[in-house]
PDB file of C-alpha atoms in Angstrom:
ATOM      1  CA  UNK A   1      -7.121   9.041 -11.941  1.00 35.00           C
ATOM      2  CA  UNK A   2      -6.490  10.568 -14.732  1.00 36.00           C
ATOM      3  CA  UNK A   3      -3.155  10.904 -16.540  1.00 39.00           C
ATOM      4  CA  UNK A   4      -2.969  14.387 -16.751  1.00 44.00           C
ATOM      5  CA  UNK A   5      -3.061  13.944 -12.773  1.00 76.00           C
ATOM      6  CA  UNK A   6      -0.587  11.111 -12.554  1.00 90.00           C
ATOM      7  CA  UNK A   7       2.214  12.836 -14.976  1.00 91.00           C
ATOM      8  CA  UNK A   8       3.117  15.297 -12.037  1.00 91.00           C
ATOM      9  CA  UNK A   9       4.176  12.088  -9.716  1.00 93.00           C
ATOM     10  CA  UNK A  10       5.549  10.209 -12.370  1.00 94.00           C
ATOM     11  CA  UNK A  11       7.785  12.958 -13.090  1.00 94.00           C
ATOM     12  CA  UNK A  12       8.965  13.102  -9.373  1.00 94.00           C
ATOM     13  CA  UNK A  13       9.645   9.593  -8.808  1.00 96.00           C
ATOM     14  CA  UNK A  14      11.600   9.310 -12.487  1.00 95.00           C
ATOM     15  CA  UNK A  15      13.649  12.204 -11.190  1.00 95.00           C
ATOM     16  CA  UNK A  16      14.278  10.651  -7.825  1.00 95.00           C
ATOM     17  CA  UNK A  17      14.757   7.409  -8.686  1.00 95.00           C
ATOM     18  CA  UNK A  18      18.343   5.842  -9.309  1.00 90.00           C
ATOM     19  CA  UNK A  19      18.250   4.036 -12.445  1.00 89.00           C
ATOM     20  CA  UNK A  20      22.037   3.378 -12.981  1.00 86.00           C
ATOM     21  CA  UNK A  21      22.674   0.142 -11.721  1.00 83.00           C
ATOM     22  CA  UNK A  22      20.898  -3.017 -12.403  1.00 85.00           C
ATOM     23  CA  UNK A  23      18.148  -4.813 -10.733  1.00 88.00           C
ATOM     24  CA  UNK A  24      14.608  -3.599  -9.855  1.00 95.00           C
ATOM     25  CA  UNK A  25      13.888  -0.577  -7.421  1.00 97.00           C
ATOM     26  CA  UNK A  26      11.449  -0.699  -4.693  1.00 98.00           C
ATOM     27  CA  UNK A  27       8.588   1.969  -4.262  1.00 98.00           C
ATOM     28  CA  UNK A  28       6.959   2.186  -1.144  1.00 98.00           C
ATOM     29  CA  UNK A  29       3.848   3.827  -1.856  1.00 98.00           C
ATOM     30  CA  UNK A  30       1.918   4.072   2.097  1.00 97.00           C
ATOM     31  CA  UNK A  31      -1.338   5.921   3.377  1.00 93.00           C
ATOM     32  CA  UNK A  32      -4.322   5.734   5.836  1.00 89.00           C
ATOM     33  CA  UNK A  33      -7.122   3.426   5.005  1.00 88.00           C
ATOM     34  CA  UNK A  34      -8.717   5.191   1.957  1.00 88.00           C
ATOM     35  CA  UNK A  35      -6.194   7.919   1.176  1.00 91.00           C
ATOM     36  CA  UNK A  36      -6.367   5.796  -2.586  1.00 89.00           C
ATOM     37  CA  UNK A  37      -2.865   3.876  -2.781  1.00 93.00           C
ATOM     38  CA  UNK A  38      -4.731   1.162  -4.976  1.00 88.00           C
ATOM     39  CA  UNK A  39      -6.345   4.162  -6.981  1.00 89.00           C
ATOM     40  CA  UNK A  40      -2.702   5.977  -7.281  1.00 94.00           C
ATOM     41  CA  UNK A  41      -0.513   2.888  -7.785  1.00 96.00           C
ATOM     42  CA  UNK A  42      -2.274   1.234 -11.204  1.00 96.00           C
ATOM     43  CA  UNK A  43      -1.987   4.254 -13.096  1.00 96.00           C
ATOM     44  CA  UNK A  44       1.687   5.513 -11.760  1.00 97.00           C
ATOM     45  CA  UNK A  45       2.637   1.570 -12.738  1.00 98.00           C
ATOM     46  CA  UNK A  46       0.944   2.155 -16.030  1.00 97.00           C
ATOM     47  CA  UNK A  47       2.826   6.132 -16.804  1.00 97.00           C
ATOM     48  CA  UNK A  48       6.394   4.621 -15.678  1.00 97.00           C
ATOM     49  CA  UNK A  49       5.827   1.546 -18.061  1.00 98.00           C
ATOM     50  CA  UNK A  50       4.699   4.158 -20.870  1.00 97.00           C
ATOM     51  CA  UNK A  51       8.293   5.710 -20.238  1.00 95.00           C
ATOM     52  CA  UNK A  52      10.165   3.011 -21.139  1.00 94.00           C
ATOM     53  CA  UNK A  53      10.433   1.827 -17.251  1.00 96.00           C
ATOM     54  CA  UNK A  54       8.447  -1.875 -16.785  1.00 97.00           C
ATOM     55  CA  UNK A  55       6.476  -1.379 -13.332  1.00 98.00           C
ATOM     56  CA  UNK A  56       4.212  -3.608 -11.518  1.00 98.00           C
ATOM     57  CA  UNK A  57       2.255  -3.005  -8.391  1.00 98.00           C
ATOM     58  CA  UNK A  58       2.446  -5.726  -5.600  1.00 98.00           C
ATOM     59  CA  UNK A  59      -0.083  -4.755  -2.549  1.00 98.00           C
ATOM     60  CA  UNK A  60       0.294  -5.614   1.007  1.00 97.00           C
ATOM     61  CA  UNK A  61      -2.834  -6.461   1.404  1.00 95.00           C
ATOM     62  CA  UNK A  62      -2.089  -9.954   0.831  1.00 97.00           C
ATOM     63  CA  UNK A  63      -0.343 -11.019   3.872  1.00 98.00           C
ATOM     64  CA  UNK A  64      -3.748 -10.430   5.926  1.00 96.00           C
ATOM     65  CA  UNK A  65      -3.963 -13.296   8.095  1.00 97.00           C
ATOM     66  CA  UNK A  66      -6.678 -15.903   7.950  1.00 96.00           C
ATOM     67  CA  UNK A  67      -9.782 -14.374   9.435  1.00 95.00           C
ATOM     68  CA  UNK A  68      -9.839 -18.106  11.741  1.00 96.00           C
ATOM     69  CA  UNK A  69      -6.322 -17.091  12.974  1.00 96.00           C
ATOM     70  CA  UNK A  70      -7.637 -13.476  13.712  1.00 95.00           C
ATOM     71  CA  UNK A  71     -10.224 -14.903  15.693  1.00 96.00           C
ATOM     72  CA  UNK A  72      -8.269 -17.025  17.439  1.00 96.00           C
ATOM     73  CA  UNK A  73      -5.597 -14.263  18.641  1.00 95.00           C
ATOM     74  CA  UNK A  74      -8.624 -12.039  19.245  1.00 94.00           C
ATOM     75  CA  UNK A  75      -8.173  -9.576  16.693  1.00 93.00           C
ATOM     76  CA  UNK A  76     -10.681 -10.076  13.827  1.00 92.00           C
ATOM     77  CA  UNK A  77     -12.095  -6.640  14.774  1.00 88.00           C
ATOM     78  CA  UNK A  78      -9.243  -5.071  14.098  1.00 88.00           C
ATOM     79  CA  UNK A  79      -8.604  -6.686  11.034  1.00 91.00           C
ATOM     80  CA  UNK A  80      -6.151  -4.540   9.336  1.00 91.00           C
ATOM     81  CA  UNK A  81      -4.234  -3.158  12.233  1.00 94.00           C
ATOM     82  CA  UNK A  82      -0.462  -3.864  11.952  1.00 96.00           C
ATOM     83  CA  UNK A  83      -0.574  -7.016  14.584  1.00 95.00           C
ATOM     84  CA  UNK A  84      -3.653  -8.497  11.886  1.00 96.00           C
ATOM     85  CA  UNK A  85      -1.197  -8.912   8.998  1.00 97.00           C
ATOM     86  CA  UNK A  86       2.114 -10.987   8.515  1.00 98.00           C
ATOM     87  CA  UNK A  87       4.950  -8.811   8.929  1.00 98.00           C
ATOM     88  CA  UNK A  88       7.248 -11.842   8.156  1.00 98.00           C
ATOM     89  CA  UNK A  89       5.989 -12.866   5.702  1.00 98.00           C
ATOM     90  CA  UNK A  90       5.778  -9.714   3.840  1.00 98.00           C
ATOM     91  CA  UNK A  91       9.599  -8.828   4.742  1.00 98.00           C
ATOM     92  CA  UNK A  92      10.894 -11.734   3.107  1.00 97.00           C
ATOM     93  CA  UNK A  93       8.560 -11.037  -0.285  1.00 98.00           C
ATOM     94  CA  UNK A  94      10.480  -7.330  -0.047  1.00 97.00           C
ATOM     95  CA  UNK A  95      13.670  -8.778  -0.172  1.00 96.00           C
ATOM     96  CA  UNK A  96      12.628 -11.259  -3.206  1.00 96.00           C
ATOM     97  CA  UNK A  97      11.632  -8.677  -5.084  1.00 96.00           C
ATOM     98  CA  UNK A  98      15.484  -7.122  -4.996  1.00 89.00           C
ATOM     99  CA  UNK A  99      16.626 -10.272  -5.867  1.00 86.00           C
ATOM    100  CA  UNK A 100      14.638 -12.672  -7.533  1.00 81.00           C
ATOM    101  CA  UNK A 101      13.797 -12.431 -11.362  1.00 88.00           C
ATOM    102  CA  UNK A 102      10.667 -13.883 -11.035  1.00 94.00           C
ATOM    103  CA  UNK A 103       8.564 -14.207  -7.493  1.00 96.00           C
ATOM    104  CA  UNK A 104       5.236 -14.798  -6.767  1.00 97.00           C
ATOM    105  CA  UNK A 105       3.198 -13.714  -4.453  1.00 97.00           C
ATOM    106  CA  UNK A 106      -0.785 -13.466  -2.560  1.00 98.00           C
ATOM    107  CA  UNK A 107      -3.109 -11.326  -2.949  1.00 97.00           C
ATOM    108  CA  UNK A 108      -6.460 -10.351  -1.267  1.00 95.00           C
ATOM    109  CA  UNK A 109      -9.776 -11.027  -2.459  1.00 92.00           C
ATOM    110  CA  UNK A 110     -12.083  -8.372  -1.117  1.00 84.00           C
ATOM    111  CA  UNK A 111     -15.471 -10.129  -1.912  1.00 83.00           C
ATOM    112  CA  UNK A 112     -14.385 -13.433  -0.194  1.00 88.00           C
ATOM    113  CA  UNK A 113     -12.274 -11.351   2.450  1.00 86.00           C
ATOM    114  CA  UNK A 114      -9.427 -13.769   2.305  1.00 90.00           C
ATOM    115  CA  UNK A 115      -5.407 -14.013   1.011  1.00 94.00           C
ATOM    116  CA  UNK A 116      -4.866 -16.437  -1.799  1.00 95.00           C
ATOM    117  CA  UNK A 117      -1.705 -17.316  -2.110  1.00 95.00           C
ATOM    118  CA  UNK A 118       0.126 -17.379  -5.635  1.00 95.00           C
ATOM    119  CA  UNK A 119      -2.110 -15.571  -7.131  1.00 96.00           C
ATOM    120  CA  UNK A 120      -0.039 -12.700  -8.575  1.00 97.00           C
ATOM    121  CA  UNK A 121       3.279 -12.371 -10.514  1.00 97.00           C
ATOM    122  CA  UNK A 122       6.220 -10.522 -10.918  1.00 97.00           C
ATOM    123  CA  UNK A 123       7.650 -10.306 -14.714  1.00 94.00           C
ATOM    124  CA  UNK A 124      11.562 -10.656 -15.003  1.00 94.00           C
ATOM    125  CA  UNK A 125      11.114  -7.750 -17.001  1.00 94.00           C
ATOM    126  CA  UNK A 126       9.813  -5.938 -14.561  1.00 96.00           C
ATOM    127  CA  UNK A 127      12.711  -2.704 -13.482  1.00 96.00           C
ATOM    128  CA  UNK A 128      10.274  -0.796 -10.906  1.00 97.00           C
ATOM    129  CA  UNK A 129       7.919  -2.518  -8.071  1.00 98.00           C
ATOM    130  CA  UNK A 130       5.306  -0.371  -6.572  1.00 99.00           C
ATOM    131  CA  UNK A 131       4.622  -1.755  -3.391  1.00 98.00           C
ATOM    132  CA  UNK A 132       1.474  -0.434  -1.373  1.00 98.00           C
ATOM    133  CA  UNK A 133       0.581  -0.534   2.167  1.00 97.00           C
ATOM    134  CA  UNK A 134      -0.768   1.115   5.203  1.00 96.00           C
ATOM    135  CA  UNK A 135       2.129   0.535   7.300  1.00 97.00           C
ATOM    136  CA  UNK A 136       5.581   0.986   4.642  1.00 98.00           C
ATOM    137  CA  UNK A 137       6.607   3.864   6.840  1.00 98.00           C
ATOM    138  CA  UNK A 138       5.508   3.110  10.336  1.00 97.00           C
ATOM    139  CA  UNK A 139       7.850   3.541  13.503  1.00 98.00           C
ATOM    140  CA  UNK A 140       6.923   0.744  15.366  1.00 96.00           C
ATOM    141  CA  UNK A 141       8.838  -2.423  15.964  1.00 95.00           C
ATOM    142  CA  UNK A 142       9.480  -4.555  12.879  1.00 96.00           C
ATOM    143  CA  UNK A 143       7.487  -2.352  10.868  1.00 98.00           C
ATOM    144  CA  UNK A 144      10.412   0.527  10.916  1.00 97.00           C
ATOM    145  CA  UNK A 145      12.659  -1.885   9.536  1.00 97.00           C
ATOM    146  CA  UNK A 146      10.920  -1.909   6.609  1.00 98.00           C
ATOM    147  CA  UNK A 147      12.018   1.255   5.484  1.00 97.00           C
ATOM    148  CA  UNK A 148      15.899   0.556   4.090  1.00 97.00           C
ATOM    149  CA  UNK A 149      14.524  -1.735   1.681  1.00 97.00           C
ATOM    150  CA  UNK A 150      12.438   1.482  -0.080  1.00 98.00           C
ATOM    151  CA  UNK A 151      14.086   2.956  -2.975  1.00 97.00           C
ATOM    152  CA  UNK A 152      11.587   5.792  -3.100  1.00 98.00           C
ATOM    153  CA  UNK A 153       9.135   6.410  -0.700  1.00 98.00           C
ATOM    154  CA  UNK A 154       5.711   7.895  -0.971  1.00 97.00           C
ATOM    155  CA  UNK A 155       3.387   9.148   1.446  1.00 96.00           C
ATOM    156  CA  UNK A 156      -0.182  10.020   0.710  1.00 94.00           C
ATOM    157  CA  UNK A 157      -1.407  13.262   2.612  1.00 90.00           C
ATOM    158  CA  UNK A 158      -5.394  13.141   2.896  1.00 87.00           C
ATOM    159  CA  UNK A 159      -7.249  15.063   5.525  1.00 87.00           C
ATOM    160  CA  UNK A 160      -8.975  12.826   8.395  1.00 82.00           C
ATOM    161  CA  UNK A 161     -12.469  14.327   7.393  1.00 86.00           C
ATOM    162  CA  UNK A 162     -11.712  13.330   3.768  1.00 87.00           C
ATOM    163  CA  UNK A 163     -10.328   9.462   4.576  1.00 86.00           C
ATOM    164  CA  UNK A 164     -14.087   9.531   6.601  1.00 83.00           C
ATOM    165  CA  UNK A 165     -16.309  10.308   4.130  1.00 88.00           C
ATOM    166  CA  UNK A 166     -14.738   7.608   1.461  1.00 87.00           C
ATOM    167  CA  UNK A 167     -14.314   4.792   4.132  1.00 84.00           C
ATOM    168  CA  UNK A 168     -18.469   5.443   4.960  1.00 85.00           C
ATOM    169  CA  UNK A 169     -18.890   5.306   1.095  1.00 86.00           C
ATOM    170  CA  UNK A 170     -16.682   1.855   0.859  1.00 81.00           C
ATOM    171  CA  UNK A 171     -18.419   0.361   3.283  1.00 77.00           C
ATOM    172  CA  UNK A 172     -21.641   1.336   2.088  1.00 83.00           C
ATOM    173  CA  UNK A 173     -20.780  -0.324  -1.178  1.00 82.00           C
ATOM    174  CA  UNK A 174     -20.202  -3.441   0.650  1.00 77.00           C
ATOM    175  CA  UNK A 175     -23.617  -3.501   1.558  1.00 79.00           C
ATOM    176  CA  UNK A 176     -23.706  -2.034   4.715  1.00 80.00           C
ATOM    177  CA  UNK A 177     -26.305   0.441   5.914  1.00 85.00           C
ATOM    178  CA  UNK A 178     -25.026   4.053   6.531  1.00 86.00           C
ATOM    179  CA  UNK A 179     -25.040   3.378  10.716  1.00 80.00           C
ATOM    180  CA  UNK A 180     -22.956   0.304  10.000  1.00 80.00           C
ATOM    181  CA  UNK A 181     -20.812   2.124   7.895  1.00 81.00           C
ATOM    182  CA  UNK A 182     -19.861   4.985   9.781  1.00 80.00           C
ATOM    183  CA  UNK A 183     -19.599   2.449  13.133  1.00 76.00           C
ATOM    184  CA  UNK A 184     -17.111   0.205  10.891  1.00 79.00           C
ATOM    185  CA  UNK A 185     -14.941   3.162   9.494  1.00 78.00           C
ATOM    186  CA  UNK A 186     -14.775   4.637  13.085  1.00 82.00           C
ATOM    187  CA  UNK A 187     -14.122   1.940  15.232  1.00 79.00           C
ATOM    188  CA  UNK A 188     -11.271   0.574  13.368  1.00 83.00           C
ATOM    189  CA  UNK A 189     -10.260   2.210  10.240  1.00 86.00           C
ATOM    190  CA  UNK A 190     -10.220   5.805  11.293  1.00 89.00           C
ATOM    191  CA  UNK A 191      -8.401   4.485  14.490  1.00 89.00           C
ATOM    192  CA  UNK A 192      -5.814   2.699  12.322  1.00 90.00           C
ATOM    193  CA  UNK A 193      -5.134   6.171  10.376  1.00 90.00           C
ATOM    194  CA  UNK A 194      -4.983   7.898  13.346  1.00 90.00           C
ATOM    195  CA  UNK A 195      -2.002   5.322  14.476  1.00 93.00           C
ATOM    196  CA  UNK A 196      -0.352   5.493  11.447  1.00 93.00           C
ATOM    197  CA  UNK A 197      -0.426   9.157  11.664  1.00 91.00           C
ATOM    198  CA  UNK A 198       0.912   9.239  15.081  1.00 93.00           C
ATOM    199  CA  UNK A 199       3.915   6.744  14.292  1.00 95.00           C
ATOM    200  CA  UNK A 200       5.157   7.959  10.354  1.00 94.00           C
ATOM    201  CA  UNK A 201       8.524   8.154   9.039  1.00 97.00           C
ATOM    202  CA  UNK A 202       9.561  10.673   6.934  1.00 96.00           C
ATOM    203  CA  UNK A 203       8.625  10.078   3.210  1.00 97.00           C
ATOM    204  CA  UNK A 204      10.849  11.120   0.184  1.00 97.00           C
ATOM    205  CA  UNK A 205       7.987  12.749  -1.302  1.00 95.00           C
ATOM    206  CA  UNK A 206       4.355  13.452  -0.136  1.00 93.00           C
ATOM    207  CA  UNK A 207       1.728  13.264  -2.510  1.00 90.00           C
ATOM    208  CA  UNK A 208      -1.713  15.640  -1.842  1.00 81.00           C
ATOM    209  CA  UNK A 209      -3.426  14.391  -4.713  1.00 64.00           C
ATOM    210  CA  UNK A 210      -2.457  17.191  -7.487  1.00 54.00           C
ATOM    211  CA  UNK A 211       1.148  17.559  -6.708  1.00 49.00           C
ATOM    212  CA  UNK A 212       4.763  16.073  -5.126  1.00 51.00           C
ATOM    213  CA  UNK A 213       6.319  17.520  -2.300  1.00 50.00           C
ATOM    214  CA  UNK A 214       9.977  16.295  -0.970  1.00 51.00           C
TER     215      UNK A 214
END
């Protein structure tokens, strides 16, 4: 991502945001499996902190649950649906973040596909937390609830056919063959986008890749 590509959204979320009062501001920054949220948000952290605005991103990724509770409940196949991860849990770090100078929090380590928790930090310095996630603007229970503790919210627009073609290539990277691959972005990722797609709330702005639309 380069910043010549970034400046555009930084622009729109400076304008947007409300920087009078004190205390940090939440931005919910939600898309489909592979619509790039971790691509987007470490360079839109990294242009907001250039402008004189400290910004940190904090990803929901996680509050996965334990792949041994997942298999217990039946769900480690759909690891990364909405019933896979701790809604709770992630809730309560949402709230910290308002009002806590300092909180710590897990995060997910892809090669060992597994939450460790304390493993990342929020500054006090920090003014603006960019918060990622598939579900930060989903209507379903709990999950909708989510959505008065956004400052700003983001929604990342990618076509179906695109999200497709860069899950296969994810997975391939993982070290699956390309029939693996296309079975694993189909029968669960694709299916979670197409959820999320069918249960959004509105979004402050929506982001296509080039440029912000309210």
């Amino acid at each position: 991502m380069t910043g010549g590509t970034i400046a555009p959204l930084c622009a729109a979320v400076l304008d947007r945001l409300d920087l009078a009062a004190p205390g940090r501001r939440l931005v919910a920054l939600s898309g489909a499996p592979g619509s790039g949220k971790s691509t987007l948000s470490v360079p839109l952290a990294a242009a907001l902190t250039a402008q004189g605005l400290p910004a940190t991103v904090v990803p929901m990724d996680g509050f996965h649950l334990d792949n041994a509770l997942l298999a217990e409940r039946g769900l480690l196949a759909r690891k990364g649906a909405p019933e896979s991860f701790d809604l709770g849990g992630f809730a309560r770090l949402c709230r910290a973040l308002r009002t806590e100078e300092q909180v710590i929090y897990p995060q997910f380590d892809r090669a060992r596909d597994l939450a460790i928790a304390g493993a990342g930090a929020v500054d006090p310095a920090c003014r603006v937390v960019i918060i990622e996630g598939n579900y930060l603007l989903f209507d379903e229970t709990g999950w909708r609830d989510l959505a008065a503790l956004w400052d700003l919210s983001i929604r990342l627009d990618i076509p179906m056919a695109e999200l497709e073609t860069r899950l296969v290539a994810r997975w391939c990277a993982h070290g699956l063959d390309r029939s693996a691959a296309e079975a694993r972005a189909r029968g669960n990722d694709l299916a979670n986008a197409a959820r999320i797609d069918a249960a959004r709330l509105p979004a402050d702005l929506i982001w296509s890749g080039q440029a912000a639309a309210a």
